[in-house]
Coordinates of C-alpha atoms and ligand atoms in Angstrom, one line a residue:
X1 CA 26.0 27.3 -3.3
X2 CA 22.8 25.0 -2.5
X3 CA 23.5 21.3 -3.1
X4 CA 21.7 19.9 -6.0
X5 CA 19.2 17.4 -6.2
X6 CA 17.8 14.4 -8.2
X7 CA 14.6 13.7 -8.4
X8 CA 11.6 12.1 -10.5
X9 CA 8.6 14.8 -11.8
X10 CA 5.4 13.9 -13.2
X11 CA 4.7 16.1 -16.5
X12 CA 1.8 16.1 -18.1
X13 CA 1.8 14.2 -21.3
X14 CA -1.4 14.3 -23.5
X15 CA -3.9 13.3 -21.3
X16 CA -1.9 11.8 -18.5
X17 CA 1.1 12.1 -17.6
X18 CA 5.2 10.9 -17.9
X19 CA 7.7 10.3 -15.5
X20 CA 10.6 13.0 -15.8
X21 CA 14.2 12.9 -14.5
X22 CA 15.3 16.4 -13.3
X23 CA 17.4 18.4 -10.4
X24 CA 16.3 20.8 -7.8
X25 CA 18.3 22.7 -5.0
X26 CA 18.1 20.7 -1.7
X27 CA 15.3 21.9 -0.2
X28 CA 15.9 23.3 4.0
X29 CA 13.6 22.3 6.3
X30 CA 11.4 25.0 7.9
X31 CA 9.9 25.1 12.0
X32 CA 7.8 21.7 12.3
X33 CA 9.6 19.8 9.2
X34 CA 13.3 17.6 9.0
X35 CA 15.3 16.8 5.9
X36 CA 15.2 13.2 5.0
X37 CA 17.9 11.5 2.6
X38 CA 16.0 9.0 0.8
X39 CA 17.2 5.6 0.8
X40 CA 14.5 3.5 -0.7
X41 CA 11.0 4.1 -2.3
X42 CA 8.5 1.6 -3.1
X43 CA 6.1 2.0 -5.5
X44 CA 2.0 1.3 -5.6
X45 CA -0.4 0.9 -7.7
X46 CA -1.8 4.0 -6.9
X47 CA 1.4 5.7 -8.2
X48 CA 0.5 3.7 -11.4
X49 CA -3.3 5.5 -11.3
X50 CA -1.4 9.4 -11.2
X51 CA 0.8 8.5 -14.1
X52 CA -2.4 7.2 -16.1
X53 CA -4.5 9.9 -15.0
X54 CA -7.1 7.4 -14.6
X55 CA -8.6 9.3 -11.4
X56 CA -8.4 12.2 -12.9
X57 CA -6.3 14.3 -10.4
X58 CA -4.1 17.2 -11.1
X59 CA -0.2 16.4 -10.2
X60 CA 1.6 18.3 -12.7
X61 CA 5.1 18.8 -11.6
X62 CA 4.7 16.8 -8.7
X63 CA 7.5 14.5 -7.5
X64 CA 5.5 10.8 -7.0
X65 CA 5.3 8.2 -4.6
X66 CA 3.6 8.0 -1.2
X67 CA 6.2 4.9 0.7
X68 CA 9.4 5.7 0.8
X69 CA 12.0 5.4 3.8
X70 CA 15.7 7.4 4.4
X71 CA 17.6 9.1 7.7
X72 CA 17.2 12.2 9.1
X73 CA 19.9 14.7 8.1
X74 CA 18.4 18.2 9.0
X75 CA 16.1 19.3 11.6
X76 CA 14.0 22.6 11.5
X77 CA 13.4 25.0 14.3
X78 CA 10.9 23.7 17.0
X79 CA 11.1 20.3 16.0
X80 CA 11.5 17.7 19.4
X81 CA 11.5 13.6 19.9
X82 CA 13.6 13.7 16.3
X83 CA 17.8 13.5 16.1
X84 CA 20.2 13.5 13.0
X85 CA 20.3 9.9 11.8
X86 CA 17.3 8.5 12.8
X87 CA 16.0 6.1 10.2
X88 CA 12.2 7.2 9.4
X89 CA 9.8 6.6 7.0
X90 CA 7.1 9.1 5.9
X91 CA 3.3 8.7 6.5
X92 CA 1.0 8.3 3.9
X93 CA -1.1 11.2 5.1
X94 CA 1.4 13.9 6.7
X95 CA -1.1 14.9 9.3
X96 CA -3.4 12.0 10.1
X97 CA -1.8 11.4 13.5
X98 CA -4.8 9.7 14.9
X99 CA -8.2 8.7 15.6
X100 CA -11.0 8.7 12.8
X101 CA -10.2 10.1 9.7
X102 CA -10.8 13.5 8.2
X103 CA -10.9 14.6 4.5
X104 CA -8.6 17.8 5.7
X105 CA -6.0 15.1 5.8
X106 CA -6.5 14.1 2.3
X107 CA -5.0 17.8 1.6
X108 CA -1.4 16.2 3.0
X109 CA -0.9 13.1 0.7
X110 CA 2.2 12.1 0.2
X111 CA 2.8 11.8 -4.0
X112 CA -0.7 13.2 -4.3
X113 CA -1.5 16.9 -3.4
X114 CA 1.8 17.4 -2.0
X115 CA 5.0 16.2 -3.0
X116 CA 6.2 12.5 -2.7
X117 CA 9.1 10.6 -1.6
X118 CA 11.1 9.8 -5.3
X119 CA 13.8 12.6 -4.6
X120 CA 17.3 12.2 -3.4
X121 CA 16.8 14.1 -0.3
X122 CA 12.3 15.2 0.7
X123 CA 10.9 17.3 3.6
X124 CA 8.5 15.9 6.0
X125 CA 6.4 17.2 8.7
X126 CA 8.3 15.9 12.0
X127 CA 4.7 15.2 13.3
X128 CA 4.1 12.8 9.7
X129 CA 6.8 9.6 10.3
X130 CA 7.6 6.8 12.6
X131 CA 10.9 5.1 13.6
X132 CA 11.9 2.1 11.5
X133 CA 12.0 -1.3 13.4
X134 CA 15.6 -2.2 13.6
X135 CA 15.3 -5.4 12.3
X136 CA 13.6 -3.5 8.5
X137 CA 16.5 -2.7 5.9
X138 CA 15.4 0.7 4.2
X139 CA 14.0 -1.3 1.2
X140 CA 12.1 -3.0 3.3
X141 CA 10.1 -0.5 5.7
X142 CA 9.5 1.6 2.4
X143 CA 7.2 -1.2 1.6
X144 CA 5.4 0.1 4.7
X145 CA 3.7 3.6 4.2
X146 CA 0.5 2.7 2.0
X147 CA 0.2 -1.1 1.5
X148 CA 1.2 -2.1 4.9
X149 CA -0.6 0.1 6.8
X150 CA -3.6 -0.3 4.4
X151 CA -3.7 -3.9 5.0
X152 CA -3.2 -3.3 9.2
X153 CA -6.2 -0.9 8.9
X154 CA -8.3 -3.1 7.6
X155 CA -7.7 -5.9 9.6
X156 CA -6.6 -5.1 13.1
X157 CA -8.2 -1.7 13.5
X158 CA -11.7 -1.8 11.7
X159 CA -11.5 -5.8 11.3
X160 CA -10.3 -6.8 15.0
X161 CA -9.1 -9.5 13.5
X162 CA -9.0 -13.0 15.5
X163 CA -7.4 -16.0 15.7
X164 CA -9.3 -19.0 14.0
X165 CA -11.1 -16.5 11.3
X166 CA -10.7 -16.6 8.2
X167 CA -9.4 -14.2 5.3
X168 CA -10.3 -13.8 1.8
X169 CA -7.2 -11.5 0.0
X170 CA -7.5 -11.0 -3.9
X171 CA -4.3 -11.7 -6.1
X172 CA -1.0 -11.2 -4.7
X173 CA -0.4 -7.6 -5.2
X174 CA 1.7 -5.6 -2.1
X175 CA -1.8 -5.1 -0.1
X176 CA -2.8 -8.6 -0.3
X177 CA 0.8 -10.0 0.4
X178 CA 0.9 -8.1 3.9
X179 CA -2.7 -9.1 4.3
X180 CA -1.4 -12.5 3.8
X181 CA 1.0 -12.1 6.4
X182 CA -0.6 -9.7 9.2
X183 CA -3.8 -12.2 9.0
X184 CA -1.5 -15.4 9.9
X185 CA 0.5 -13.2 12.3
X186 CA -3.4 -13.1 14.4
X187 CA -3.7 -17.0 13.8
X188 CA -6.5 -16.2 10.9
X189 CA -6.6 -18.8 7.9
X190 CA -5.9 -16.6 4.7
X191 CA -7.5 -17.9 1.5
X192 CA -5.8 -16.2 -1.2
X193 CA -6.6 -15.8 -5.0
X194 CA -3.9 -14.8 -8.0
X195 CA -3.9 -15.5 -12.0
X196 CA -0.6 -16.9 -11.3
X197 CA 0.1 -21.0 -9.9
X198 CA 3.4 -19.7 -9.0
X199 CA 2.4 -17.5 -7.5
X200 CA 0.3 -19.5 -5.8
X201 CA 2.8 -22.0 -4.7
X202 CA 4.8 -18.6 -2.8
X203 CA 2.1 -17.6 -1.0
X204 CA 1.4 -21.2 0.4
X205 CA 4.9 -21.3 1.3
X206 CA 4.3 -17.7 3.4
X207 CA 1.5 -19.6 5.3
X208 CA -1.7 -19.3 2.9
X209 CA -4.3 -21.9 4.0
X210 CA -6.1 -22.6 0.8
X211 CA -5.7 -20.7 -3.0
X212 CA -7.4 -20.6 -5.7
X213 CA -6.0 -19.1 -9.1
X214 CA -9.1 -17.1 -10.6
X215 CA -8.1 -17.1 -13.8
X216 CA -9.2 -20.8 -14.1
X217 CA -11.4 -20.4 -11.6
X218 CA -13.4 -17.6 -13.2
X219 CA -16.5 -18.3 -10.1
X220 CA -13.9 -18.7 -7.2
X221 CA -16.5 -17.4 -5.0
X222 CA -17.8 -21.4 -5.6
X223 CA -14.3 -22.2 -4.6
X224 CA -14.1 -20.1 -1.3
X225 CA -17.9 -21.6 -0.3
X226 CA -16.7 -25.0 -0.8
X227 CA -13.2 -24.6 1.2
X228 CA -15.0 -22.7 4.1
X229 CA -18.1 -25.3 4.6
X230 CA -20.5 -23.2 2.5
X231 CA -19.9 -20.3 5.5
X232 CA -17.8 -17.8 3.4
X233 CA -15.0 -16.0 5.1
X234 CA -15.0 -13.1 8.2
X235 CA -12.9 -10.7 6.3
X236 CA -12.3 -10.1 2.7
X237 CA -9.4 -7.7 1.3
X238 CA -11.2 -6.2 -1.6
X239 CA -8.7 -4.8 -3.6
X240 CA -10.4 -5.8 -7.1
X241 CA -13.6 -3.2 -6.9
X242 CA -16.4 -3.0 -9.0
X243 CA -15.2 -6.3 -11.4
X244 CA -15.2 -8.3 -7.9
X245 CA -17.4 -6.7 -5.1
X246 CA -20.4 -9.0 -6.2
X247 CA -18.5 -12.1 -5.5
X248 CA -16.5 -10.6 -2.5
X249 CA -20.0 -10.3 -1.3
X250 CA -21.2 -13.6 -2.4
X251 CA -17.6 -15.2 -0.3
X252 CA -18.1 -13.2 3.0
X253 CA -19.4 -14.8 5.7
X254 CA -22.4 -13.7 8.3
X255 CA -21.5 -11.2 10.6
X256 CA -18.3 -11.1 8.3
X257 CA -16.3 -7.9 6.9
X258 CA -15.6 -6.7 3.6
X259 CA -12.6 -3.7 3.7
X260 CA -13.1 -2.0 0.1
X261 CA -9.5 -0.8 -0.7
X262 CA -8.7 -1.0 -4.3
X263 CA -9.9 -0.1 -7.8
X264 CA -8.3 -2.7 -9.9
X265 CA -11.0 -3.5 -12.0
X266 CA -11.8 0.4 -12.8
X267 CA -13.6 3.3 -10.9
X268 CA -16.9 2.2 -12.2
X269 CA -20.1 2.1 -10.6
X270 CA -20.6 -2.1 -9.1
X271 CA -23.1 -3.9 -10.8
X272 CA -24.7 -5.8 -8.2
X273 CA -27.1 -6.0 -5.5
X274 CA -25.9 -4.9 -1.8
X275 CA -28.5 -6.8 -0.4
X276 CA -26.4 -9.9 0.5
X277 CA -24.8 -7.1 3.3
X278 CA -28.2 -7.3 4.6
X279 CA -29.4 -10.6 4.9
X280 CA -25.8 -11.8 5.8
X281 CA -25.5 -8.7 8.6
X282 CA -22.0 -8.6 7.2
X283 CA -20.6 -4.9 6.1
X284 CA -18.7 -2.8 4.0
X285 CA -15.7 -0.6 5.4
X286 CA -14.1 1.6 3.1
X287 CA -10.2 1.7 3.9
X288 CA -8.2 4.8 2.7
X289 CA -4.8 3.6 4.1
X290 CA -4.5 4.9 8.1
X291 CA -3.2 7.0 10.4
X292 CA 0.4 7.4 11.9
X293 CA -1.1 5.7 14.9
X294 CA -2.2 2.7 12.7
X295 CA 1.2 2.7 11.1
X296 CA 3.5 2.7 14.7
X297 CA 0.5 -0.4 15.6
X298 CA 1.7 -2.5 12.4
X299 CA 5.5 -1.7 13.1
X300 CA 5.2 -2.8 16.6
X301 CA 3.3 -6.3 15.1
X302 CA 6.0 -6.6 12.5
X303 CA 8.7 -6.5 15.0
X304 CA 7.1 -9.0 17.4
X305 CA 5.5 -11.9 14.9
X306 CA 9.1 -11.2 12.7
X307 CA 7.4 -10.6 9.6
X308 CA 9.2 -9.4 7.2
X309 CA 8.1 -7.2 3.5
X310 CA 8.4 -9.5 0.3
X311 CA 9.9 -7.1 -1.9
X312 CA 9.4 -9.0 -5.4
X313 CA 12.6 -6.6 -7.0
X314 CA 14.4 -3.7 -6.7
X315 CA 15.3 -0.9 -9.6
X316 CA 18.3 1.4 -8.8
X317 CA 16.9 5.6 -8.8
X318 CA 17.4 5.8 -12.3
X319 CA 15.6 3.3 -13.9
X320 CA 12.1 4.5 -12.2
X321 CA 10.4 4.3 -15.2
X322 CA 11.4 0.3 -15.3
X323 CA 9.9 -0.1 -12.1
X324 CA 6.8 1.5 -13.0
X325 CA 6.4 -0.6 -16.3
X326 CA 7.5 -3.7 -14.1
X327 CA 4.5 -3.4 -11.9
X328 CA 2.4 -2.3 -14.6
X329 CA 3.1 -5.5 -16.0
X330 CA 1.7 -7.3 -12.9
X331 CA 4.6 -10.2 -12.9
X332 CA 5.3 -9.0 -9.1
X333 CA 4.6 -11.1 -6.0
X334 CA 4.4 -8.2 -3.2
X335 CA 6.2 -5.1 -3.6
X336 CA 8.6 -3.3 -6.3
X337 CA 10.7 -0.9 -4.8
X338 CA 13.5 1.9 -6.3
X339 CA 16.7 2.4 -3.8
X340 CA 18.8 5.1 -4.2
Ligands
NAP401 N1 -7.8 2.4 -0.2 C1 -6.5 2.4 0.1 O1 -6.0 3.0 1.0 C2 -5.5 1.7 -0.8 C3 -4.2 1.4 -0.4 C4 -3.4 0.7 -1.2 C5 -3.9 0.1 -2.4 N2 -5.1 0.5 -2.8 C6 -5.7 -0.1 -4.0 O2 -5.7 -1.5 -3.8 C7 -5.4 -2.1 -5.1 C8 -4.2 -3.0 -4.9 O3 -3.1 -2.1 -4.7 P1 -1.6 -2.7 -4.7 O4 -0.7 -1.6 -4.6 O5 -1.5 -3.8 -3.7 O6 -1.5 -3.3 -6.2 P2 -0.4 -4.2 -6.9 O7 0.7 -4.5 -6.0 O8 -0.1 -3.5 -8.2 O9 -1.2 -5.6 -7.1 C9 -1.6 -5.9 -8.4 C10 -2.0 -7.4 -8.3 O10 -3.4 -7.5 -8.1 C11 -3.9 -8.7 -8.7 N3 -5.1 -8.4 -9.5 C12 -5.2 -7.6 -10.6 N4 -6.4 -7.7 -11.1 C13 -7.1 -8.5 -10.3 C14 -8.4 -9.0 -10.3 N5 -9.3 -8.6 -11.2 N6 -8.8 -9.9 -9.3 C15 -7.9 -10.3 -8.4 N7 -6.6 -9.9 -8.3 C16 -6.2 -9.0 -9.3 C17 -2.8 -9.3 -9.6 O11 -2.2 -10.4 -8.8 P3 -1.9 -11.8 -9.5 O12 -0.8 -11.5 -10.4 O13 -1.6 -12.7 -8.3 O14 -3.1 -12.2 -10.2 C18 -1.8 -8.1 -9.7 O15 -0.5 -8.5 -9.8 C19 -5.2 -1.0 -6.1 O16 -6.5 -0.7 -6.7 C20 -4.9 0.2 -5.2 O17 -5.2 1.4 -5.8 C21 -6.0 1.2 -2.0

């Protein structure tokens, strides 16, 4: 008899969709792929976009979540470098090993066109995960997969980051946290922005060099000016999209970076000029998370500057739906995660 399964389903449910507690046989891995008991998950709020159908992408009867992180348990023919036990977490994209990006790999998305990590035991491609640094609990390196390595991309690999710039990261989601955290790592000054003084106060306390809460600061672009000498900053984490791309570009600085990541504001179309790229020189990178190669980059940073995930709260497997409503809710400071 095949051992039996939980796992989390997303059903469709008028016009988007609802989360779904069910069972499956445990699945056997086939040549190229190892069994992975799940130990944590964390969630993002991309995983908030499939349930809401707000992109508009099909993932009926899909089992969500990109980031989550386990030990090896079973190992399928042909597959070297990989033993029972090893503790693992599963890339965002299951075949993005390297170099520049290709939309083939957007075919092998964890949570999104393939099945996702909120399952008591999942199947990855041995060639799609990376060792967890020894000093990461579980819950902790399941932050990793999408907001972590997002926030490395942007930074270290298209940003070449450097000590003495400065960093412009919007609110104080999971992206901007390890923003937050892999910019002070390089020696950059992070300005960072949140609705929240508490919020606030925490990320001073995790090294921030200036804040600014944009809720009563509606122009905080004003704000960064005046904190940065009127020069703007080198890097801005753009998570906000087309509600705050006109004064992302309006804070960056000459020469400066803007890494477009997030969609929090909507899908829309921007209202605003581009030309301040132009007569700033400054650009615009689009960031779609990164590669396994970015990912084994941030893990060897994490290890050596000791940085470790802020994981706002945890939810036990079967209250999923609570930690989707939780960081719906937006009360987090970093990352919500589900163990199991
Ligand atoms: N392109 C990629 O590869 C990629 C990867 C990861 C994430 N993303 C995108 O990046 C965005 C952030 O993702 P996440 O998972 O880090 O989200 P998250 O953890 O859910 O962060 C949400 C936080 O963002 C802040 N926020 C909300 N609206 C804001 C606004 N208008 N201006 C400034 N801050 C605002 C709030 O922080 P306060 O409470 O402090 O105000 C909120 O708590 C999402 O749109 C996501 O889809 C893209």
């Amino acid at each position: 008899m095949p051992e039996i399964d939980r796992i989390w389903q997303l059903l469709p449910d008028n016009q988007a969709y609802r989360l779904e507690s069910t069972s499956r046989s445990r699945p056997v891995p086939a040549a190229g792929q190892v069994l992975v008991r799940v130990h944590a998950v964390s969630l993002n709020y991309r995983d908030l976009i499939n349930l809401r159908n707000t992109a508009g992408r099909n993932v009926a009867g899909r089992i969500p979540a990109s980031d989550g992180a386990g030990e090896i348990v079973a190992i399928g023919p042909g597959v070297t470098g990989w033993s029972l036990g090893d503790r693992v977490c599963g890339c965002f994209f299951q075949s993005w090993e390297a170099g520049p990006f290709d939309t083939r790999y957007h075919q092998q998305d964890l949570g999104g066109t393939i099945d996702g990590m909120l399952a008591e035991h999942v199947l990855l491609s041995s060639q799609g995960m990376v060792r967890i640094p020894d000093p990461l609990s579980y819950q902790e390196a399941a932050t990793l997969p999408c907001a972590g390595v997002t926030a490395w991309q942007a930074l270290y690999s298209r940003g070449n980051i450097a000590a003495g710039e400065t960093v412009l990261a919007l609110g104080t989601g999971g992206v901007s946290i390890f923003a937050l955290q892999l910019a002070s790592a390089a020696g950059a000054r992070v300005i960072i922005t949140s609705s929240h003084d508490e919020k606030l106060a925490r990320a001073r306390e995790l090294g921030a060099w200036q804040t600014i809460n944009y809720r009563t600061h509606p122009d905080w672009e004003k704000e960064v000016s005046r904190m940065t000498g009127k020069r703007g900053v080198d890097h801005v984490i753009e998570v906000g999209g087309p509600g705050t791309l006109e004064k992302s570009l309006m804070s960056v600085a000459a020469g400066g970076q803007i890494a477009l990541i997030g969609v929090l504001t909507g899908f829309g179309a921007p209202q605003c000029s581009l030309f301040p790229l132009v007569a700033k020189n400054a650009r615009l990178d689009g960031i779609y998370v990164g590669s396994r190669t970015h990912f084994e980059q941030l893990n060897t940073c994490l290890t050596h500057a000791q940085i470790c995930p802020i994981i706002d709260r945890a939810f036990p497997f079967d209250e999923a739906p609570a930690a989707y409503e939780y960081l719906a809710s937006g009360a987090h400071f970093g990352k919500v995660v589900i163990t199991i």
